[in-house]
Short mmCIF file of C-alpha atoms in Angstrom, two decimals:
data_model
loop_
_atom_site.label_atom_id
_atom_site.label_comp_id
_atom_site.label_asym_id
_atom_site.label_seq_id
_atom_site.Cartn_x
_atom_site.Cartn_y
_atom_site.Cartn_z
CA MET A 1 -0.06 0.04 0.16
CA TYR A 2 1.28 3.15 -0.83
CA GLU A 3 2.01 5.58 2.46
CA MET A 4 0.77 9.47 1.72
CA ASP A 5 3.40 11.85 2.81
CA TRP A 6 2.03 15.35 2.98
CA SER A 7 5.29 16.87 4.27
CA SER A 8 6.78 18.40 1.15
CA ILE A 9 4.37 20.61 0.98
CA PRO A 10 4.82 22.84 3.65
CA GLY A 11 7.64 23.94 2.47
CA ALA A 12 6.55 24.02 -1.32
CA ILE A 13 4.06 26.85 -0.21
CA PRO A 14 5.99 29.98 -1.41
CA LEU A 15 6.78 28.47 -4.83
CA LEU A 16 3.46 27.43 -5.81
CA PHE A 17 2.01 30.40 -4.79
CA LYS A 18 4.42 32.43 -6.98
CA GLY A 19 3.13 29.37 -9.58
CA LEU A 20 -0.36 29.96 -8.95
CA LEU A 21 0.36 34.39 -9.52
CA ILE A 22 1.82 33.00 -12.71
CA THR A 23 -1.72 31.39 -13.39
CA PHE A 24 -3.69 33.98 -12.42
CA GLU A 25 -1.31 36.96 -14.67
CA VAL A 26 -2.38 34.30 -17.58
CA THR A 27 -6.02 33.93 -16.81
CA ILE A 28 -7.06 37.65 -15.95
CA THR A 29 -4.58 38.85 -19.10
CA ALA A 30 -6.85 36.36 -21.00
CA ILE A 31 -9.89 37.55 -19.95
CA VAL A 32 -9.33 41.03 -19.90
CA VAL A 33 -7.26 40.78 -23.63
CA GLY A 34 -9.53 37.94 -24.51
CA ILE A 35 -13.01 39.99 -24.09
CA VAL A 36 -11.56 43.39 -25.12
CA TRP A 37 -10.35 41.86 -28.55
CA GLY A 38 -13.71 39.59 -28.39
CA THR A 39 -15.89 42.67 -28.37
CA VAL A 40 -13.89 43.95 -31.32
CA LEU A 41 -14.27 41.07 -33.32
CA ALA A 42 -17.70 40.15 -32.60
CA ILE A 43 -17.99 43.78 -33.72
CA THR A 44 -16.83 42.89 -37.24
CA ARG A 45 -18.42 40.30 -37.70
CA ILE A 46 -21.77 41.41 -37.37
CA GLY A 47 -21.16 44.85 -38.57
CA PRO A 48 -21.56 46.15 -42.46
CA ASN A 49 -17.81 45.61 -43.99
CA LYS A 50 -18.55 42.39 -45.95
CA ILE A 51 -14.49 41.86 -46.18
CA LEU A 52 -13.89 42.29 -42.55
CA ALA A 53 -16.57 39.91 -41.23
CA LYS A 54 -14.94 37.01 -43.55
CA LEU A 55 -11.88 38.22 -42.31
CA ALA A 56 -13.25 37.83 -38.63
CA ALA A 57 -14.99 34.96 -39.10
CA GLY A 58 -12.15 33.32 -39.98
CA TYR A 59 -9.92 34.01 -37.27
CA VAL A 60 -12.74 32.80 -35.01
CA ASN A 61 -13.56 29.78 -36.52
CA LEU A 62 -9.22 28.94 -37.09
CA PHE A 63 -8.70 29.54 -33.76
CA ARG A 64 -11.72 27.57 -32.38
CA SER A 65 -10.89 24.57 -34.73
CA VAL A 66 -7.28 24.00 -33.49
CA PRO A 67 -6.15 22.65 -30.05
CA LEU A 68 -5.45 24.51 -27.39
CA VAL A 69 -1.71 22.76 -26.73
CA MET A 70 -1.32 23.13 -30.15
CA VAL A 71 -1.50 27.26 -30.23
CA ILE A 72 0.50 27.66 -27.20
CA LEU A 73 2.98 26.25 -28.67
CA TRP A 74 3.13 27.58 -32.02
CA PHE A 75 3.23 30.78 -30.14
CA TYR A 76 6.24 29.35 -28.32
CA LEU A 77 7.85 28.97 -31.60
CA ILE A 78 6.72 32.41 -33.08
CA VAL A 79 6.49 34.89 -30.61
CA PRO A 80 10.24 34.56 -29.88
CA GLN A 81 11.29 34.87 -33.59
CA GLY A 82 8.85 38.26 -33.63
CA LEU A 83 10.37 39.84 -30.53
CA LYS A 84 14.60 38.77 -31.48
CA ALA A 85 13.78 40.24 -34.59
CA ILE A 86 11.57 43.60 -32.53
CA PHE A 87 13.89 44.06 -29.42
CA GLY A 88 17.57 41.73 -30.63
CA ASP A 89 18.17 39.30 -28.83
CA ASP A 90 17.97 40.08 -24.64
CA ILE A 91 13.89 39.49 -23.99
CA GLY A 92 13.93 37.97 -20.95
CA ASP A 93 11.73 34.66 -20.85
CA ILE A 94 9.49 34.56 -23.62
CA ARG A 95 8.13 31.35 -22.04
CA LEU A 96 4.99 33.54 -20.45
CA THR A 97 4.57 36.42 -23.25
CA SER A 98 4.22 33.44 -25.63
CA ALA A 99 1.58 31.92 -23.06
CA LEU A 100 -0.11 35.37 -22.44
CA VAL A 101 0.17 35.70 -26.52
CA ALA A 102 -1.11 32.66 -27.59
CA PHE A 103 -3.76 32.08 -24.25
CA ALA A 104 -5.80 36.22 -25.31
CA LEU A 105 -5.68 35.37 -28.97
CA PHE A 106 -6.97 31.92 -28.28
CA GLU A 107 -9.77 32.91 -26.12
CA ALA A 108 -10.84 36.06 -27.50
CA ALA A 109 -12.13 33.98 -30.57
CA TYR A 110 -14.00 31.66 -27.76
CA TYR A 111 -15.04 34.88 -26.24
CA SER A 112 -16.28 36.71 -29.37
CA GLU A 113 -18.65 34.30 -30.22
CA ILE A 114 -20.59 34.49 -26.68
CA ILE A 115 -20.60 38.53 -27.29
CA ARG A 116 -22.29 38.19 -30.95
CA ALA A 117 -24.79 35.96 -29.34
CA GLY A 118 -25.12 38.73 -26.80
CA ILE A 119 -25.38 41.67 -28.96
CA GLN A 120 -28.04 39.67 -30.90
CA SER A 121 -30.06 38.32 -27.69
CA VAL A 122 -31.07 42.13 -27.91
CA SER A 123 -33.68 43.42 -29.80
CA ARG A 124 -33.44 45.02 -32.83
CA GLY A 125 -36.15 47.77 -31.62
CA GLN A 126 -33.69 48.56 -29.55
CA VAL A 127 -31.12 49.96 -32.00
CA SER A 128 -34.65 51.47 -33.78
CA ALA A 129 -35.11 53.08 -30.50
CA GLY A 130 -31.35 54.78 -30.06
CA LEU A 131 -31.05 56.07 -33.37
CA ALA A 132 -34.74 57.52 -32.95
CA LEU A 133 -33.03 59.47 -30.48
CA GLY A 134 -30.86 60.95 -32.72
CA MET A 135 -27.30 58.77 -31.20
CA THR A 136 -25.55 58.10 -34.51
CA GLN A 137 -24.50 53.94 -34.67
CA TRP A 138 -21.62 54.21 -32.29
CA GLN A 139 -23.63 55.85 -29.60
CA THR A 140 -26.22 53.62 -29.91
CA MET A 141 -23.74 50.62 -29.82
CA ARG A 142 -22.15 51.64 -26.48
CA LEU A 143 -25.12 53.06 -24.51
CA ILE A 144 -27.56 50.98 -25.44
CA LEU A 145 -26.44 48.01 -26.54
CA LEU A 146 -23.47 46.43 -25.62
CA PRO A 147 -24.34 47.44 -21.92
CA GLN A 148 -27.80 44.64 -22.58
CA ALA A 149 -25.72 42.29 -23.91
CA PHE A 150 -22.87 42.29 -21.24
CA ARG A 151 -25.85 41.77 -18.74
CA ASN A 152 -27.13 38.58 -20.79
CA MET A 153 -23.94 37.17 -21.20
CA THR A 154 -22.57 37.70 -17.59
CA PRO A 155 -22.99 34.33 -16.61
CA LEU A 156 -21.73 32.78 -19.64
CA LEU A 157 -18.26 35.19 -19.76
CA LEU A 158 -17.17 34.38 -16.13
CA THR A 159 -18.30 30.34 -17.29
CA GLN A 160 -15.43 30.23 -19.81
CA ALA A 161 -13.26 32.45 -17.78
CA ILE A 162 -13.60 29.05 -14.82
CA ILE A 163 -12.59 26.77 -18.46
CA LEU A 164 -9.90 28.75 -19.37
CA PHE A 165 -8.57 29.24 -15.41
CA GLN A 166 -8.34 25.33 -15.60
CA ASP A 167 -7.47 25.21 -19.36
CA THR A 168 -3.83 27.29 -18.07
CA SER A 169 -2.30 24.52 -17.07
CA LEU A 170 -1.79 23.16 -20.73
CA VAL A 171 1.33 26.09 -20.21
CA TYR A 172 3.15 22.78 -18.91
CA VAL A 173 3.69 22.04 -22.35
CA ILE A 174 6.19 25.10 -22.83
CA GLY A 175 7.72 24.72 -19.29
CA LEU A 176 6.27 27.78 -17.61
CA SER A 177 5.59 26.98 -13.87
CA ASP A 178 2.60 27.86 -13.00
CA PHE A 179 0.44 26.54 -10.33
CA PHE A 180 -0.03 22.99 -11.99
CA GLY A 181 3.80 22.96 -13.89
CA THR A 182 5.36 23.86 -10.47
CA ALA A 183 3.56 21.64 -8.50
CA TYR A 184 4.52 18.92 -11.01
CA LYS A 185 8.25 20.13 -10.20
CA VAL A 186 8.12 19.65 -6.80
CA GLY A 187 6.26 16.41 -6.57
CA ASP A 188 9.32 15.14 -9.06
CA ARG A 189 11.61 17.08 -7.19
CA ASP A 190 11.37 14.96 -4.11
CA GLY A 191 9.26 11.88 -5.50
CA ARG A 192 5.78 13.39 -3.82
CA LEU A 193 4.22 13.54 -7.60
CA VAL A 194 1.14 12.16 -6.53
CA GLU A 195 0.27 14.24 -3.42
CA LEU A 196 0.96 17.39 -4.96
CA LEU A 197 -1.14 16.41 -7.62
CA LEU A 198 -3.90 15.83 -5.22
CA PHE A 199 -3.25 18.74 -3.85
CA ALA A 200 -2.96 20.69 -7.03
CA GLY A 201 -6.41 19.18 -7.51
CA ALA A 202 -7.66 20.29 -4.73
CA ILE A 203 -6.76 23.87 -4.86
CA TYR A 204 -8.34 23.76 -8.21
CA PHE A 205 -11.64 22.80 -7.61
CA VAL A 206 -11.85 24.93 -4.63
CA ILE A 207 -10.92 27.87 -6.89
CA SER A 208 -13.14 26.81 -9.59
CA PHE A 209 -16.16 25.42 -7.65
CA SER A 210 -16.58 28.65 -5.96
CA ALA A 211 -16.39 31.02 -8.73
CA SER A 212 -18.80 28.51 -10.26
CA LEU A 213 -21.48 28.64 -6.94
CA LEU A 214 -20.88 32.92 -7.31
CA VAL A 215 -21.49 32.85 -11.11
CA LYS A 216 -25.15 30.88 -10.06
CA ARG A 217 -25.78 33.73 -7.49
CA LEU A 218 -25.13 36.08 -10.12
CA GLN A 219 -27.07 34.65 -12.52
CA ALA A 220 -29.91 34.12 -10.13
CA ARG A 221 -29.93 37.84 -9.67
CA PHE A 222 -29.59 39.05 -12.96
CA VAL A 223 -32.26 36.67 -14.18
CA LYS A 224 -34.85 38.66 -11.09
CA MET B 1 -43.77 69.43 -42.10
CA ILE B 2 -43.30 66.04 -43.61
CA GLU B 3 -43.37 65.61 -47.66
CA ILE B 4 -43.45 62.01 -49.16
CA LYS B 5 -43.38 61.82 -52.48
CA SER B 6 -43.05 58.62 -55.04
CA VAL B 7 -41.74 56.47 -52.17
CA SER B 8 -40.88 52.76 -53.32
CA LYS B 9 -39.82 50.36 -51.42
CA TRP B 10 -38.69 46.88 -51.94
CA TYR B 11 -37.27 43.65 -50.19
CA GLY B 12 -35.64 42.02 -52.95
CA GLU B 13 -38.72 41.20 -55.31
CA PHE B 14 -40.68 41.73 -52.79
CA GLN B 15 -42.22 45.92 -53.28
CA VAL B 16 -43.43 46.52 -49.60
CA LEU B 17 -44.47 50.68 -50.77
CA THR B 18 -45.86 51.48 -53.92
CA ASP B 19 -45.35 55.48 -55.05
CA CYS B 20 -46.53 56.36 -51.49
CA THR B 21 -46.90 60.09 -51.75
CA THR B 22 -48.37 62.40 -49.07
CA THR B 23 -48.03 65.24 -46.78
CA VAL B 24 -48.90 65.96 -43.26
CA GLN B 25 -48.92 69.89 -42.00
CA LYS B 26 -47.46 71.88 -39.19
CA SER B 27 -49.73 71.14 -36.39
CA GLU B 28 -51.92 68.84 -38.54
CA VAL B 29 -52.46 65.04 -37.07
CA VAL B 30 -52.36 62.16 -39.83
CA VAL B 31 -53.67 58.68 -38.86
CA VAL B 32 -52.41 55.91 -41.23
CA CYS B 33 -54.56 53.33 -41.06
CA GLY B 34 -54.79 49.83 -43.12
CA PRO B 35 -54.48 45.78 -43.04
CA SER B 36 -51.40 44.95 -41.44
CA GLY B 37 -48.12 43.80 -43.84
CA SER B 38 -50.08 47.05 -45.86
CA GLY B 39 -46.83 49.10 -45.13
CA LYS B 40 -48.11 51.51 -43.09
CA SER B 41 -45.20 51.02 -40.35
CA THR B 42 -42.58 50.48 -43.27
CA LEU B 43 -43.55 53.93 -44.29
CA ILE B 44 -43.36 55.92 -41.52
CA LYS B 45 -40.46 54.01 -40.38
CA CYS B 46 -38.72 55.90 -43.91
CA VAL B 47 -39.98 59.00 -42.73
CA ASN B 48 -37.12 59.83 -39.77
CA GLY B 49 -34.42 57.13 -42.22
CA LEU B 50 -35.02 53.83 -39.96
CA GLU B 51 -35.95 52.14 -42.98
CA PRO B 52 -33.95 52.96 -46.25
CA PHE B 53 -36.69 53.54 -49.64
CA GLN B 54 -35.19 53.05 -53.25
CA SER B 55 -36.86 55.73 -54.89
CA GLY B 56 -39.05 58.61 -54.29
CA GLU B 57 -38.38 61.79 -51.74
CA ILE B 58 -39.09 62.44 -48.01
CA ILE B 59 -37.92 65.60 -46.86
CA VAL B 60 -39.23 66.42 -42.96
CA LYS B 61 -38.87 70.32 -42.23
CA GLY B 62 -36.43 71.13 -45.38
CA THR B 63 -34.41 68.20 -45.18
CA SER B 64 -34.40 65.74 -47.77
CA VAL B 65 -33.95 61.83 -45.34
CA GLY B 66 -32.89 60.22 -48.38
CA ASP B 67 -30.03 62.26 -49.30
CA PRO B 68 -26.80 60.23 -48.84
CA LYS B 69 -24.95 63.73 -47.38
CA THR B 70 -27.47 64.15 -44.94
CA ASN B 71 -26.74 63.81 -41.26
CA LEU B 72 -29.52 61.56 -40.46
CA SER B 73 -29.15 61.21 -36.23
CA LYS B 74 -28.85 65.06 -36.30
CA LEU B 75 -32.69 64.36 -38.38
CA ARG B 76 -33.77 62.36 -36.33
CA SER B 77 -32.49 64.11 -32.38
CA HIS B 78 -35.95 66.69 -33.93
CA VAL B 79 -38.31 64.21 -34.92
CA GLY B 80 -39.84 61.70 -32.25
CA MET B 81 -40.70 58.47 -32.01
CA VAL B 82 -42.57 56.22 -29.81
CA PHE B 83 -42.31 52.58 -30.71
CA GLN B 84 -45.20 49.49 -30.85
CA ASN B 85 -43.15 47.30 -28.26
CA PHE B 86 -42.16 50.99 -26.07
CA GLU B 87 -38.38 49.91 -26.59
CA LEU B 88 -37.70 51.72 -23.34
CA PHE B 89 -33.25 51.04 -22.50
CA PRO B 90 -34.32 47.98 -20.19
CA HIS B 91 -31.08 48.50 -17.91
CA MET B 92 -31.40 52.25 -16.97
CA THR B 93 -33.91 54.17 -14.95
CA ILE B 94 -36.91 55.68 -15.81
CA ILE B 95 -34.94 58.94 -15.44
CA ASP B 96 -32.65 57.97 -17.25
CA ASN B 97 -34.28 56.96 -20.66
CA LEU B 98 -34.98 60.33 -20.63
CA THR B 99 -32.03 62.55 -19.62
CA ILE B 100 -29.22 60.10 -21.87
CA ALA B 101 -29.72 61.45 -25.43
CA GLN B 102 -30.27 64.91 -24.37
CA GLU B 103 -26.99 64.37 -22.23
CA LYS B 104 -25.22 62.15 -25.28
CA VAL B 105 -27.33 63.79 -28.56
CA LEU B 106 -27.86 67.62 -27.76
CA GLY B 107 -25.05 67.67 -25.43
CA ARG B 108 -27.73 69.68 -22.14
CA ASN B 109 -26.05 69.27 -18.96
CA LYS B 110 -26.76 66.95 -16.64
CA GLU B 111 -29.48 69.51 -14.02
CA GLU B 112 -31.09 70.83 -17.48
CA ALA B 113 -31.60 67.15 -18.50
CA ARG B 114 -33.14 66.33 -15.58
CA ASP B 115 -35.66 69.21 -15.14
CA LYS B 116 -37.24 68.47 -18.82
CA GLY B 117 -37.21 64.77 -17.66
CA MET B 118 -39.24 65.61 -14.60
CA LYS B 119 -41.50 67.36 -16.55
CA PHE B 120 -42.27 65.57 -19.43
CA LEU B 121 -42.68 62.39 -16.61
CA ASP B 122 -45.00 64.55 -14.81
CA ARG B 123 -47.22 65.11 -17.77
CA VAL B 124 -47.33 61.79 -18.32
CA GLY B 125 -48.23 61.58 -14.79
CA LEU B 126 -45.66 59.50 -13.73
CA LYS B 127 -43.27 61.51 -11.66
CA ILE B 128 -43.14 59.49 -8.82
CA GLN B 129 -41.64 56.31 -10.75
CA ALA B 130 -38.77 58.35 -12.14
CA PRO B 131 -36.13 56.15 -10.31
CA LYS B 132 -37.27 53.06 -11.40
CA HIS B 133 -36.89 50.33 -13.89
CA PRO B 134 -38.66 50.02 -17.52
CA GLY B 135 -39.65 46.72 -16.05
CA GLN B 136 -41.23 47.50 -13.26
CA LEU B 137 -43.88 49.82 -14.88
CA SER B 138 -46.76 48.12 -16.76
CA GLY B 139 -47.14 48.53 -20.58
CA GLY B 140 -49.08 51.44 -20.33
CA GLN B 141 -46.80 53.21 -18.09
CA GLN B 142 -44.14 52.22 -20.87
CA GLN B 143 -45.24 53.53 -23.46
CA ARG B 144 -46.60 56.67 -21.71
CA VAL B 145 -42.36 57.28 -20.45
CA ALA B 146 -41.92 56.64 -23.99
CA ILE B 147 -43.79 59.83 -25.32
CA ALA B 148 -42.03 61.65 -22.50
CA ARG B 149 -38.90 60.29 -24.05
CA ALA B 150 -39.69 61.79 -27.52
CA LEU B 151 -41.10 64.97 -26.04
CA CYS B 152 -37.85 65.32 -24.15
CA MET B 153 -36.24 65.92 -27.12
CA ASP B 154 -38.09 69.25 -27.93
CA PRO B 155 -39.17 67.18 -31.57
CA ILE B 156 -40.79 69.61 -34.71
CA CYS B 157 -43.46 66.65 -35.43
CA MET B 158 -44.35 63.15 -33.48
CA LEU B 159 -44.24 59.65 -35.73
CA PHE B 160 -46.54 56.86 -33.94
CA ASP B 161 -46.19 53.10 -34.72
CA GLU B 162 -48.98 51.34 -34.07
CA PRO B 163 -48.79 52.93 -29.91
CA THR B 164 -50.91 50.77 -28.19
CA SER B 165 -51.04 47.68 -30.23
CA ALA B 166 -48.86 45.95 -27.72
CA LEU B 167 -51.00 47.16 -25.08
CA ASP B 168 -54.26 45.15 -22.17
CA PRO B 169 -57.22 46.89 -23.75
CA GLU B 170 -58.05 48.52 -19.76
CA MET B 171 -54.20 50.58 -20.69
CA ILE B 172 -55.12 51.88 -24.68
CA ASN B 173 -56.83 54.19 -23.00
CA GLU B 174 -54.06 56.63 -20.49
CA VAL B 175 -51.88 55.85 -23.71
CA LEU B 176 -54.48 57.61 -26.34
CA ASP B 177 -54.85 60.46 -23.72
CA VAL B 178 -51.38 61.45 -23.48
CA MET B 179 -51.62 61.37 -27.44
CA VAL B 180 -54.86 63.52 -27.63
CA GLU B 181 -53.33 66.05 -25.49
CA LEU B 182 -50.39 66.51 -26.95
CA ALA B 183 -52.36 66.54 -30.69
CA LYS B 184 -54.77 69.71 -28.93
CA GLU B 185 -51.59 71.48 -28.31
CA GLY B 186 -50.50 71.37 -32.14
CA MET B 187 -47.84 68.74 -32.37
CA THR B 188 -47.40 67.77 -35.89
CA MET B 189 -48.09 64.04 -35.64
CA MET B 190 -48.24 60.78 -37.53
CA CYS B 191 -49.89 57.89 -36.47
CA VAL B 192 -50.08 54.32 -37.34
CA THR B 193 -53.20 53.40 -35.48
CA HIS B 194 -55.90 51.22 -35.26
CA GLU B 195 -57.52 53.43 -32.67
CA MET B 196 -60.35 54.97 -34.58
CA GLY B 197 -61.54 56.74 -32.35
CA PHE B 198 -58.71 58.31 -31.47
CA ALA B 199 -58.83 59.13 -35.64
CA ARG B 200 -62.30 60.63 -34.82
CA LYS B 201 -61.43 62.64 -31.80
CA VAL B 202 -58.23 64.28 -32.86
CA ALA B 203 -56.89 63.42 -36.58
CA ASN B 204 -57.71 66.07 -39.63
CA ARG B 205 -56.97 63.13 -42.37
CA VAL B 206 -57.21 59.12 -42.26
CA ILE B 207 -54.47 57.62 -44.85
CA PHE B 208 -55.40 54.12 -45.87
CA MET B 209 -52.94 51.79 -46.86
CA ASP B 210 -52.80 48.55 -48.59
CA HIS B 211 -50.60 46.41 -49.33
CA GLY B 212 -47.95 48.94 -50.03
CA LEU B 213 -50.34 51.59 -51.93
CA ILE B 214 -51.68 54.92 -50.56
CA VAL B 215 -55.45 53.90 -51.10
CA GLU B 216 -57.26 55.98 -49.65
CA ASP B 217 -56.10 60.24 -48.74
CA ALA B 218 -58.99 62.28 -47.02
CA THR B 219 -60.03 64.40 -44.75
CA LYS B 220 -61.58 62.45 -41.83
CA ASP B 221 -64.88 63.33 -42.35
CA ASP B 222 -64.68 62.08 -45.41
CA PHE B 223 -62.79 59.36 -44.76
CA PHE B 224 -65.57 58.27 -42.04
CA GLY B 225 -68.45 59.77 -43.65
CA THR B 226 -68.20 57.75 -47.62
CA PRO B 227 -64.69 56.39 -48.11
CA ARG B 228 -64.33 56.20 -51.99
CA SER B 229 -62.40 53.24 -52.35
CA ASP B 230 -64.46 49.32 -51.80
CA ARG B 231 -61.29 48.47 -49.46
CA ALA B 232 -61.39 51.13 -47.41
CA GLN B 233 -65.28 50.81 -46.83
CA GLN B 234 -64.46 46.83 -46.17
CA PHE B 235 -62.26 48.20 -43.81
CA LEU B 236 -63.92 49.91 -41.98
CA ALA B 237 -66.98 48.37 -41.68
CA LYS B 238 -64.55 45.48 -40.22
CA ILE B 239 -62.62 48.13 -38.18
CA LEU B 240 -66.15 49.87 -36.39
CA GLN B 241 -67.33 46.17 -36.01
CA HIS B 242 -65.48 45.50 -32.91
#
């Protein structure tokens, strides 16, 4: 029978905490950039310019049809070349940068679909009402459509954020020490892989589950 | 005030408006009626450019609506419109519904916009509802707020697109009362409605549309007395039975 030994965890807490910060950094950057860029994509896709709309649709379909792990690896291979071309050889740790870029661009594709559905969930009459009051297209979008759209889709955006939080663990393929990566390394170092991975899993569970409970409560409030 | 000259409109192959011509003078109240699908809502939406049209011309107080050089937003800010489904902004309070366009479109400051908003809310009898959200109001109340919202912009004329069609019967009158009062004050109004009682009370002229055509354009007395077209007679007979 395998004897559990949790003694290596307390000493590794500072290291694990640093990893958790990386996880949060990737998650939050991807949420913020993903929503902003996703909104631009969504508006472009339903906008009047057919060529831009096609390009945006192509972008979304491309990223949604490719496994995330592959995108992370692609950007790990591409971003350094780009950065080196711009800043020379002194570019520091490119693993974090490339992960941030990969997640932000990848998530934008998913967010743009949620946002597009959100925008389309607001009735056409609301746009007419805004325009009829003399608002410009842009004012109507900004003051009338988007606030309602974001309200309608907040639960979905948050749910996507929770999935994203878990998906960030995939950065282990480029050797970035996020929470999962750190737990793995510590476990490997001390020969306590099972304990460390169980512990990491528990932390992921607690964070994700509390967040989804929060979403449920928010949802109940919005429906009211 | 509003001149509609030979306006035609197609959705692809389907012609929704055929050579529509009419005018609305200053302080005149014109009621547009007709069976559903006759193009009356489409026509009224062409007046403030919410619906484009392919041929003909609409001139609102000297400005051509169909002209691509026309600043439509500016034109619309002076033309009030009331919709069938109210279209209040559900994410804002009642008072914010009334002030947002005053501030963002007309550039009025907060106090000025608020004062004006409260004044018109009071006029439609809903001053105490100011801090509520549209969802907390009845349909009739929402439509009165929508009228107040349009009035806040100091419109030169008002367009009503079936303002009472989405209302429960007991709420229709509270909205019609507000409209009658407006008409009596000399507001220029173009109203798409089936409320013949309203038409009898305040309309100067009645336009009857069918299949995208203006079939009858007559003074109120002529229209209710002896409509010339068979189609209008049939329509009136049906609608007055209720």
